[in-house]
Amino acid sequence: MRRNPAEDEFHQAVSEVLEAIQPALRRDPGLRDAALLERLCEPERQVLFRVVWTDDEGRAHVNRGFRVGFSSALGPYKGGLRFHRSVRLGTVKFLAFEQVFKNALTGLGIGAGKGGSDFDPAGRSDAEVMRFCQAFMTELHRHIGPRTDVPAGDIGVGGREIGYLFGQYKRLTNRFDAGAITGKDPLIGGSLARPEATGYGTVYFLDAALTTRGERLDGRTAVVSGSGNVAFHAMAKLRELGATTVACSDSGGYLHDPAGLDLDVLHEVKTVQRQRLSAYLEHVPSARFFPGETPWEVPCDVAVPSATQNELDEPAAISLVKNGVLGMAEGANMPCTPAAVQVFREAGVVFAPGKAANAGGVATSALEMQQNASRERWTFEETDRRLKATMTAIHAQCLATADEHGAPGDYVTGANIAGFRTAAAAMSTLGLI
Ligand code: NDP
């Protein structure tokens, strides 16, 4: 704590992991090696830089850029970039730390990193976003590469931003190294099914977890927070598996329609027109929008928080449990506070933590790297099949590890210990570096 002041989210993520892995530390004295845990909690490298760009009126703006390489024990640093006004070093460190365990769980040979900026793309023109991305990459390109560090998207960084970032990377390096960044448009080497992967993967995990309890998604109601990349594709997969999403949100409030949200309208409003969620009412006046509220008071069978960290607190968890929620899967990173997680675990709700449930995004990024390296292009169906197989394997690994440590069905224990054991084994194999 003293070493990393004012990094609350990072402390929270580290505490959660250290608590969850206690059964493994008790069992295996080799894992209790203090230097191992200390190294695990200290990023290998952190890059902070100034990003100067000009808006459409010619005014100069100064933002801060970050890239944290947390661990390269299993492969090149891998993890997204977040552009949001709330981004601080502690945010990026928490996200990069989570990535260590998540990426280890995929079994795909990827290390862990994360980055971003306190730049807010909301309300900026395409030209402004492009100039910002170019300025950001002008420094970042020195630190990344297909065998070193491979960024991707996160909040505020979608296909448009990735295209501008890769364009500048290509210009500066004089190389078309497609494997240097993932989440690209398929025209420039992106993988089909990458935009869908995090949301789809989260629902694949939830489906597998419910199945082990003899439950099904078919016929269930769902509440999903957020309405961005992860949220939208989670809703689409829920629909495919027979569940109806009755509420979703953005930072302005939540949208509710007991008859089910129209995903085509949602796509048009949020993705095509880049409007606020409340604009949905112009197309479907029978729905209701609740400004400034979160959607957790809406009764549902399953919930998929897919917006941001600590968006679901203890009172929200109590409300969901009281309304009979059966299953929770974290599409976002650390969206539930520790007290909320405790409520779900004590109530016996199926709870899938983000580091396992949302690993499908980074797994498919690894598949994109694989296609870039081999110059192959897989069909959507082939990539989705591999994504599903990966999520099924992660689910089985979490379940077996939880069982092995006397916590049957506890995915928090299973995910943390399984990810930790793999990351720790790789670090030990490499020696004291
Ligand atoms: P997007 O930018 O596409 O969407 C983010 C959504 O969350 C938007 O609806 C946004 O609303 C809402 N949101 C963001 N910040 C807040 C906030 N402080 N309060 C309330 N709502 C908020 O991001 P993604 O869908 O890509 O990412 C969502 C989450 O999933 C993040 O936690 C991310 O780390 C995680 N994740 C993403 C992966 C990916 O592949 N993209 C992979 C694994 C995890 P508004 O538009 O109003 O800001």
Coordinates of C-alpha atoms and ligand atoms in Angstrom, one line a residue:
M1 CA 0.0 0.0 0.0
R2 CA 2.8 2.5 1.0
R3 CA 4.6 1.6 -2.2
N4 CA 1.6 2.3 -4.4
P5 CA -0.3 5.2 -2.8
A6 CA -3.7 6.3 -4.2
E7 CA -4.1 3.2 -6.3
D8 CA -7.3 1.8 -4.7
E9 CA -8.4 -0.3 -7.6
F10 CA -5.0 -1.9 -7.8
H11 CA -5.0 -2.7 -4.1
Q12 CA -8.5 -4.1 -4.4
A13 CA -7.5 -6.4 -7.2
V14 CA -4.4 -7.6 -5.4
S15 CA -6.2 -8.2 -2.1
E16 CA -8.9 -10.2 -3.9
V17 CA -6.3 -12.5 -5.6
L18 CA -4.2 -12.9 -2.4
E19 CA -7.3 -13.9 -0.4
A20 CA -8.6 -16.3 -3.0
I21 CA -5.3 -18.1 -3.5
Q22 CA -4.9 -18.8 0.3
P23 CA -6.0 -22.5 -0.1
A24 CA -3.3 -23.1 -2.7
L25 CA -0.6 -21.4 -0.5
R26 CA -1.6 -23.6 2.4
R27 CA -1.4 -26.7 0.3
D28 CA 1.9 -26.0 -1.5
P29 CA 4.6 -24.4 0.6
G30 CA 6.6 -23.8 -2.6
L31 CA 4.0 -21.2 -3.6
R32 CA 4.5 -19.3 -0.3
D33 CA 7.9 -18.0 -1.4
A34 CA 7.6 -14.3 -0.6
A35 CA 9.8 -13.3 -3.5
L36 CA 7.4 -15.0 -5.9
L37 CA 4.3 -13.2 -4.5
E38 CA 6.2 -9.9 -4.4
R39 CA 7.3 -10.3 -8.0
L40 CA 3.7 -11.3 -9.0
C41 CA 2.4 -8.0 -7.6
E42 CA 5.1 -5.7 -9.1
P43 CA 4.8 -4.8 -12.8
E44 CA 7.8 -5.7 -14.9
R45 CA 7.6 -2.2 -16.5
Q46 CA 5.4 0.9 -16.6
V47 CA 5.6 3.5 -19.3
L48 CA 4.0 7.0 -18.7
F49 CA 4.0 9.6 -21.4
R50 CA 2.6 12.9 -22.5
V51 CA 0.2 13.0 -25.5
V52 CA -0.3 16.3 -27.2
W53 CA -2.9 16.7 -29.9
T54 CA -5.0 19.4 -31.5
D55 CA -8.8 19.6 -31.7
D56 CA -10.8 20.8 -34.7
E57 CA -10.4 24.4 -33.7
G58 CA -6.6 24.1 -33.6
R59 CA -6.4 24.2 -29.8
A60 CA -3.7 22.0 -28.2
H61 CA -4.6 19.4 -25.6
V62 CA -2.4 17.5 -23.2
N63 CA -3.3 14.0 -22.0
R64 CA -1.4 11.3 -20.2
G65 CA -0.6 7.9 -21.8
F66 CA 0.1 4.7 -19.9
R67 CA 1.3 1.2 -20.8
V68 CA 1.9 -1.3 -18.0
G69 CA 3.7 -4.6 -18.8
F70 CA 2.8 -6.7 -15.8
S71 CA 4.1 -10.1 -16.8
S72 CA 5.8 -11.5 -19.8
A73 CA 6.4 -14.9 -18.2
L74 CA 3.9 -16.7 -20.5
G75 CA 4.3 -14.6 -23.7
P76 CA 4.4 -11.1 -25.0
Y77 CA 2.4 -8.5 -22.8
K78 CA -1.2 -8.7 -24.0
G79 CA -4.2 -6.5 -23.0
G80 CA -6.2 -3.6 -24.1
L81 CA -6.0 0.2 -24.1
R82 CA -8.7 2.2 -22.3
F83 CA -9.5 5.8 -23.3
H84 CA -11.7 7.3 -20.6
R85 CA -11.4 10.5 -18.5
S86 CA -11.2 8.3 -15.3
V87 CA -8.0 6.5 -16.3
R88 CA -5.1 6.8 -13.9
L89 CA -2.0 4.7 -13.3
G90 CA -3.8 2.7 -10.6
T91 CA -6.6 1.8 -13.0
V92 CA -4.2 0.5 -15.6
K93 CA -2.2 -1.4 -13.0
F94 CA -5.4 -3.1 -11.7
L95 CA -6.4 -4.1 -15.2
A96 CA -2.9 -5.4 -16.1
F97 CA -2.8 -7.4 -12.9
E98 CA -6.1 -9.0 -13.6
Q99 CA -4.8 -9.8 -17.1
V100 CA -2.0 -12.0 -15.6
F101 CA -4.5 -14.6 -14.3
K102 CA -7.0 -14.2 -17.1
N103 CA -4.4 -14.7 -19.8
A104 CA -2.8 -17.6 -17.9
L105 CA -6.3 -19.3 -17.8
T106 CA -6.6 -19.2 -21.6
G107 CA -3.6 -21.5 -22.1
L108 CA -2.7 -19.6 -25.2
G109 CA 0.9 -18.3 -24.4
I110 CA 0.1 -14.7 -23.7
G111 CA 1.6 -12.4 -21.0
A112 CA -0.2 -9.6 -19.4
G113 CA -0.4 -5.8 -20.0
K114 CA -2.8 -3.0 -20.2
G115 CA -2.7 0.7 -21.1
G116 CA -4.7 3.7 -22.0
S117 CA -5.2 7.4 -21.5
D118 CA -7.3 9.9 -19.7
F119 CA -8.5 11.1 -23.1
D120 CA -12.3 10.9 -23.5
P121 CA -13.3 10.2 -27.1
A122 CA -17.0 10.9 -26.3
G123 CA -18.2 13.9 -28.3
R124 CA -15.0 14.1 -30.3
S125 CA -15.0 14.2 -34.1
D126 CA -13.5 11.3 -36.1
A127 CA -10.6 13.7 -37.1
E128 CA -9.9 14.5 -33.4
V129 CA -10.0 10.9 -32.4
M130 CA -7.6 10.1 -35.3
R131 CA -5.2 12.9 -34.3
F132 CA -5.2 11.7 -30.7
C133 CA -4.6 8.1 -31.7
Q134 CA -1.7 9.2 -33.9
A135 CA -0.2 11.2 -31.1
F136 CA -0.6 8.4 -28.6
M137 CA 1.0 5.8 -30.9
T138 CA 3.9 8.2 -31.7
E139 CA 5.3 7.4 -28.2
L140 CA 3.7 3.9 -27.7
H141 CA 5.2 2.4 -30.9
R142 CA 8.7 2.3 -29.2
H143 CA 7.4 -0.1 -26.6
I144 CA 5.3 -2.6 -28.4
G145 CA 5.6 -5.2 -31.2
P146 CA 4.3 -8.7 -32.1
R147 CA 6.9 -10.4 -29.8
T148 CA 7.0 -7.7 -27.1
D149 CA 3.7 -6.2 -26.3
V150 CA 0.4 -6.5 -28.2
P151 CA -2.3 -3.9 -27.3
A152 CA -6.0 -4.2 -28.2
G153 CA -9.3 -2.4 -27.3
D154 CA -11.1 -1.7 -24.1
I155 CA -13.5 1.0 -22.9
G156 CA -13.4 3.8 -25.5
V157 CA -11.2 1.9 -27.9
G158 CA -13.1 0.0 -30.6
G159 CA -12.4 -0.8 -34.3
R160 CA -12.2 2.9 -35.3
E161 CA -9.5 3.7 -32.7
I162 CA -7.6 0.4 -33.4
G163 CA -7.5 1.3 -37.1
Y164 CA -6.0 4.8 -36.4
L165 CA -3.5 3.3 -33.9
F166 CA -2.3 0.6 -36.3
G167 CA -2.1 3.1 -39.1
Q168 CA 0.3 5.2 -37.2
Y169 CA 2.3 2.2 -35.9
K170 CA 2.7 1.0 -39.5
R171 CA 3.8 4.5 -40.7
L172 CA 6.4 4.9 -37.9
T173 CA 7.9 1.4 -38.1
N174 CA 7.7 1.1 -41.9
R175 CA 6.4 -2.5 -41.4
F176 CA 3.0 -4.1 -41.8
D177 CA 3.3 -6.1 -38.6
A178 CA -0.3 -7.0 -38.2
G179 CA 0.4 -9.0 -35.0
A180 CA 1.5 -5.8 -33.2
I181 CA -2.1 -4.9 -32.3
T182 CA -5.4 -6.9 -32.2
G183 CA -9.0 -6.0 -32.6
K184 CA -8.3 -4.7 -36.2
D185 CA -10.8 -4.6 -39.0
P186 CA -10.7 -7.8 -41.0
L187 CA -9.6 -5.7 -44.0
I188 CA -6.3 -5.0 -42.3
G189 CA -5.7 -8.4 -40.7
G190 CA -8.3 -8.5 -37.9
S191 CA -10.0 -11.7 -36.9
L192 CA -13.6 -12.4 -37.6
A193 CA -15.5 -12.8 -34.3
R194 CA -13.1 -10.6 -32.3
P195 CA -15.6 -7.8 -31.7
E196 CA -18.2 -10.5 -30.5
A197 CA -15.7 -12.5 -28.5
T198 CA -15.8 -11.0 -25.0
G199 CA -19.6 -10.8 -24.8
Y200 CA -20.1 -14.2 -26.5
G201 CA -17.5 -15.8 -24.3
T202 CA -19.0 -14.4 -21.1
V203 CA -22.3 -16.0 -22.0
Y204 CA -20.7 -19.3 -23.0
F205 CA -19.2 -19.4 -19.5
L206 CA -22.4 -18.5 -17.8
D207 CA -24.3 -21.2 -19.9
A208 CA -21.7 -23.8 -18.9
A209 CA -21.9 -22.8 -15.2
L210 CA -25.7 -22.9 -15.2
T211 CA -25.7 -26.3 -16.9
T212 CA -23.5 -27.8 -14.1
R213 CA -26.4 -26.8 -11.8
G214 CA -29.0 -28.3 -14.0
E215 CA -30.3 -24.9 -15.1
R216 CA -30.6 -23.4 -18.6
L217 CA -30.5 -19.9 -20.2
D218 CA -33.5 -20.7 -22.4
G219 CA -36.6 -18.8 -21.3
R220 CA -34.7 -16.7 -18.7
T221 CA -34.7 -12.9 -18.3
A222 CA -31.4 -11.0 -18.2
V223 CA -30.1 -7.6 -17.1
V224 CA -26.9 -6.4 -18.7
S225 CA -25.1 -3.2 -17.7
G226 CA -23.4 -1.1 -20.3
S227 CA -24.3 -0.9 -23.9
G228 CA -20.9 -1.0 -25.5
N229 CA -19.0 -3.7 -27.2
V230 CA -19.1 -6.4 -24.4
A231 CA -22.7 -5.6 -23.3
F232 CA -24.1 -5.6 -26.8
H233 CA -22.6 -8.9 -27.8
A234 CA -23.5 -10.5 -24.5
M235 CA -27.1 -9.5 -25.2
A236 CA -26.9 -10.9 -28.7
K237 CA -25.6 -14.3 -27.5
L238 CA -28.2 -14.4 -24.6
R239 CA -30.9 -13.9 -27.3
E240 CA -29.5 -16.7 -29.4
L241 CA -29.6 -19.0 -26.4
G242 CA -33.2 -18.1 -25.7
A243 CA -32.9 -15.5 -22.9
T244 CA -34.5 -12.0 -23.1
T245 CA -32.6 -8.9 -22.0
V246 CA -35.0 -6.6 -20.3
A247 CA -32.5 -3.8 -19.2
C248 CA -29.2 -2.3 -20.2
S249 CA -27.4 0.9 -19.4
D250 CA -24.8 3.6 -20.2
S251 CA -23.2 6.2 -17.9
G252 CA -26.4 8.3 -18.2
G253 CA -28.9 5.8 -16.8
Y254 CA -30.7 2.6 -17.7
L255 CA -33.2 1.4 -20.2
H256 CA -36.0 -1.0 -19.3
D257 CA -38.5 -2.9 -21.4
P258 CA -40.2 -5.9 -19.7
A259 CA -41.0 -7.2 -23.2
G260 CA -37.3 -7.3 -24.1
L261 CA -35.0 -4.8 -25.7
D262 CA -34.8 -4.6 -29.5
L263 CA -31.1 -5.3 -30.3
D264 CA -31.4 -4.0 -33.9
V265 CA -32.5 -0.6 -32.6
L266 CA -29.9 -0.7 -29.9
H267 CA -27.2 -1.4 -32.5
E268 CA -28.4 1.4 -34.7
V269 CA -28.5 3.9 -31.8
K270 CA -25.3 3.0 -30.0
T271 CA -22.9 1.5 -32.6
V272 CA -24.0 3.1 -35.9
Q273 CA -25.1 6.6 -34.7
R274 CA -22.9 6.7 -31.6
Q275 CA -25.8 8.3 -29.7
R276 CA -26.7 8.2 -26.0
L277 CA -28.8 5.2 -24.8
S278 CA -31.8 7.4 -24.1
A279 CA -32.2 8.0 -27.9
Y280 CA -33.6 4.4 -28.0
L281 CA -36.9 5.9 -26.8
E282 CA -37.3 7.8 -30.1
H283 CA -37.6 4.4 -31.8
V284 CA -39.3 2.4 -29.1
P285 CA -41.5 4.8 -27.0
S286 CA -42.9 2.0 -24.9
A287 CA -39.6 1.4 -23.2
R288 CA -38.6 3.5 -20.2
F289 CA -35.3 5.3 -19.4
F290 CA -34.2 5.9 -15.8
P291 CA -31.6 8.7 -15.8
G292 CA -28.8 8.5 -13.3
E293 CA -29.8 5.0 -12.1
T294 CA -28.1 1.6 -12.4
P295 CA -30.2 -1.4 -13.6
W296 CA -29.8 -3.7 -10.6
E297 CA -33.2 -3.1 -9.2
V298 CA -34.8 -4.8 -12.2
P299 CA -35.8 -8.4 -11.5
C300 CA -34.0 -10.9 -13.6
D301 CA -32.8 -14.6 -13.7
V302 CA -29.3 -13.7 -14.8
A303 CA -27.2 -10.6 -14.8
V304 CA -24.1 -9.7 -16.8
P305 CA -22.4 -6.5 -15.5
S306 CA -20.5 -5.3 -18.6
A307 CA -19.7 -1.6 -18.1
T308 CA -16.9 -0.8 -15.6
Q309 CA -15.2 -1.6 -12.3
N310 CA -17.1 -1.4 -9.0
E311 CA -20.4 -0.6 -10.7
L312 CA -22.3 -3.2 -8.7
D313 CA -22.2 -2.7 -4.9
E314 CA -23.5 -4.5 -1.9
P315 CA -27.0 -3.0 -1.9
A316 CA -27.3 -3.8 -5.6
A317 CA -26.3 -7.4 -5.0
I318 CA -28.8 -7.7 -2.1
S319 CA -31.5 -6.4 -4.5
L320 CA -30.6 -8.9 -7.2
V321 CA -30.6 -11.8 -4.7
K322 CA -33.9 -10.7 -3.3
N323 CA -35.4 -10.6 -6.8
G324 CA -34.2 -14.2 -7.3
V325 CA -31.1 -13.9 -9.5
L326 CA -29.7 -17.4 -10.4
G327 CA -26.5 -16.5 -12.2
M328 CA -24.0 -13.7 -12.5
A329 CA -21.2 -13.4 -15.1
E330 CA -18.8 -10.5 -15.1
G331 CA -18.4 -9.2 -18.6
A332 CA -16.5 -6.2 -17.3
N333 CA -13.3 -6.3 -15.2
M334 CA -14.1 -6.3 -11.5
P335 CA -17.6 -4.8 -11.8
C336 CA -18.7 -6.2 -8.5
T337 CA -17.3 -4.8 -5.3
P338 CA -15.8 -7.4 -2.9
A339 CA -18.9 -6.9 -0.6
A340 CA -21.2 -7.6 -3.5
V341 CA -19.3 -10.8 -4.5
Q342 CA -19.6 -11.9 -0.9
V343 CA -23.4 -11.5 -1.0
F344 CA -23.7 -13.6 -4.2
R345 CA -21.4 -16.4 -2.8
E346 CA -23.3 -16.6 0.5
A347 CA -26.6 -16.7 -1.3
G348 CA -25.4 -19.6 -3.5
V349 CA -25.8 -17.6 -6.7
V350 CA -23.7 -19.0 -9.6
F351 CA -20.9 -16.3 -9.8
A352 CA -18.5 -16.2 -12.7
P353 CA -15.6 -13.7 -12.0
G354 CA -14.4 -11.5 -14.9
K355 CA -10.9 -13.0 -15.0
A356 CA -12.5 -16.3 -16.2
A357 CA -15.8 -15.2 -17.7
N358 CA -14.6 -12.4 -19.9
A359 CA -11.3 -14.1 -21.1
G360 CA -12.9 -14.8 -24.5
G361 CA -11.8 -11.4 -25.8
V362 CA -8.1 -11.8 -25.1
A363 CA -8.3 -15.5 -26.2
T364 CA -9.6 -14.4 -29.5
S365 CA -7.0 -11.7 -29.7
A366 CA -4.4 -14.5 -29.4
L367 CA -6.3 -16.3 -32.2
E368 CA -5.9 -13.1 -34.2
M369 CA -2.1 -13.1 -33.5
Q370 CA -2.0 -16.7 -34.6
Q371 CA -3.8 -15.9 -37.9
N372 CA -1.5 -12.9 -38.5
A373 CA 1.6 -15.0 -37.9
S374 CA 0.5 -17.8 -40.3
R375 CA -1.2 -15.4 -42.8
E376 CA -4.3 -17.6 -42.5
R377 CA -7.9 -16.3 -42.3
W378 CA -10.4 -18.3 -40.5
T379 CA -14.2 -18.1 -41.0
F380 CA -16.4 -16.6 -38.3
E381 CA -17.7 -20.1 -37.5
E382 CA -14.2 -21.5 -37.1
T383 CA -13.1 -18.7 -34.8
D384 CA -16.3 -18.9 -32.8
R385 CA -15.9 -22.6 -32.4
R386 CA -12.3 -22.1 -31.0
L387 CA -13.6 -19.4 -28.7
K388 CA -16.3 -21.6 -27.4
A389 CA -13.9 -24.5 -26.9
T390 CA -11.6 -22.1 -25.0
M391 CA -14.4 -20.9 -22.7
T392 CA -15.5 -24.5 -22.1
A393 CA -11.9 -25.4 -21.1
I394 CA -11.6 -22.4 -18.8
H395 CA -14.9 -23.3 -17.2
A396 CA -13.8 -26.9 -16.6
Q397 CA -10.4 -25.8 -15.3
C398 CA -12.0 -23.4 -12.8
L399 CA -14.5 -26.0 -11.7
A400 CA -11.8 -28.7 -11.2
T401 CA -9.5 -26.4 -9.4
A402 CA -12.2 -25.2 -7.0
D403 CA -13.1 -28.9 -6.3
E404 CA -9.5 -29.7 -5.7
H405 CA -9.3 -27.0 -3.1
G406 CA -12.4 -27.9 -1.2
A407 CA -14.7 -25.2 -2.7
P408 CA -16.9 -27.0 -5.2
G409 CA -18.7 -24.7 -7.6
D410 CA -16.8 -21.7 -6.4
Y411 CA -15.5 -20.0 -9.5
V412 CA -13.7 -17.2 -7.6
T413 CA -11.5 -19.8 -5.9
G414 CA -11.1 -21.9 -9.1
A415 CA -10.2 -19.0 -11.4
N416 CA -7.7 -17.3 -9.1
I417 CA -5.9 -20.4 -8.1
A418 CA -5.8 -21.9 -11.6
G419 CA -4.5 -18.7 -13.1
F420 CA -2.0 -18.1 -10.3
R421 CA -0.6 -21.6 -10.5
T422 CA 0.1 -21.3 -14.2
A423 CA 1.6 -17.8 -13.9
A424 CA 3.7 -18.8 -10.9
A425 CA 5.0 -22.0 -12.5
A426 CA 6.1 -20.0 -15.6
M427 CA 7.8 -17.4 -13.4
S428 CA 9.7 -20.1 -11.4
T429 CA 10.8 -21.8 -14.7
L430 CA 12.4 -18.5 -15.9
G431 CA 14.4 -18.0 -12.7
L432 CA 14.8 -14.9 -10.6
I433 CA 14.2 -12.2 -13.3
Ligands
NDP1 P1 -17.2 0.2 -24.4 O1 -16.5 1.5 -24.4 O2 -17.5 -0.4 -25.8 O3 -18.5 0.3 -23.6 C1 -18.5 0.6 -22.2 C2 -19.9 0.7 -21.7 O4 -19.9 0.9 -20.3 C3 -20.6 1.9 -22.3 O5 -22.0 1.6 -22.4 C4 -20.4 3.0 -21.3 O6 -21.3 4.0 -21.2 C5 -20.4 2.2 -20.0 N1 -19.6 2.8 -19.0 C6 -18.2 3.1 -19.0 N2 -17.8 3.7 -17.9 C7 -18.9 3.8 -17.1 C8 -19.1 4.3 -15.9 N3 -18.0 4.9 -15.2 N4 -20.3 4.3 -15.3 C9 -21.4 3.8 -16.0 N5 -21.2 3.2 -17.3 C10 -20.0 3.2 -17.8 O7 -16.2 -0.8 -23.6 P2 -16.2 -2.4 -23.6 O8 -17.6 -2.9 -23.8 O9 -15.1 -2.8 -24.5 O10 -15.7 -2.7 -22.1 C11 -16.6 -2.9 -21.0 C12 -16.0 -3.6 -19.9 O11 -15.5 -4.9 -20.4 C13 -14.7 -3.0 -19.3 O12 -14.7 -3.3 -17.9 C14 -13.6 -3.7 -20.0 O13 -12.4 -3.7 -19.3 C15 -14.1 -5.1 -20.1 N6 -13.5 -6.0 -21.1 C16 -13.5 -5.6 -22.4 C17 -13.0 -6.4 -23.3 C18 -13.1 -6.2 -24.8 O14 -12.8 -7.1 -25.6 N7 -13.5 -5.0 -25.2 C19 -12.3 -7.7 -22.9 C20 -12.4 -8.0 -21.5 C21 -13.0 -7.1 -20.6 P3 -21.0 5.5 -21.8 O15 -21.0 5.3 -23.3 O16 -22.1 6.4 -21.4 O17 -19.7 5.9 -21.3

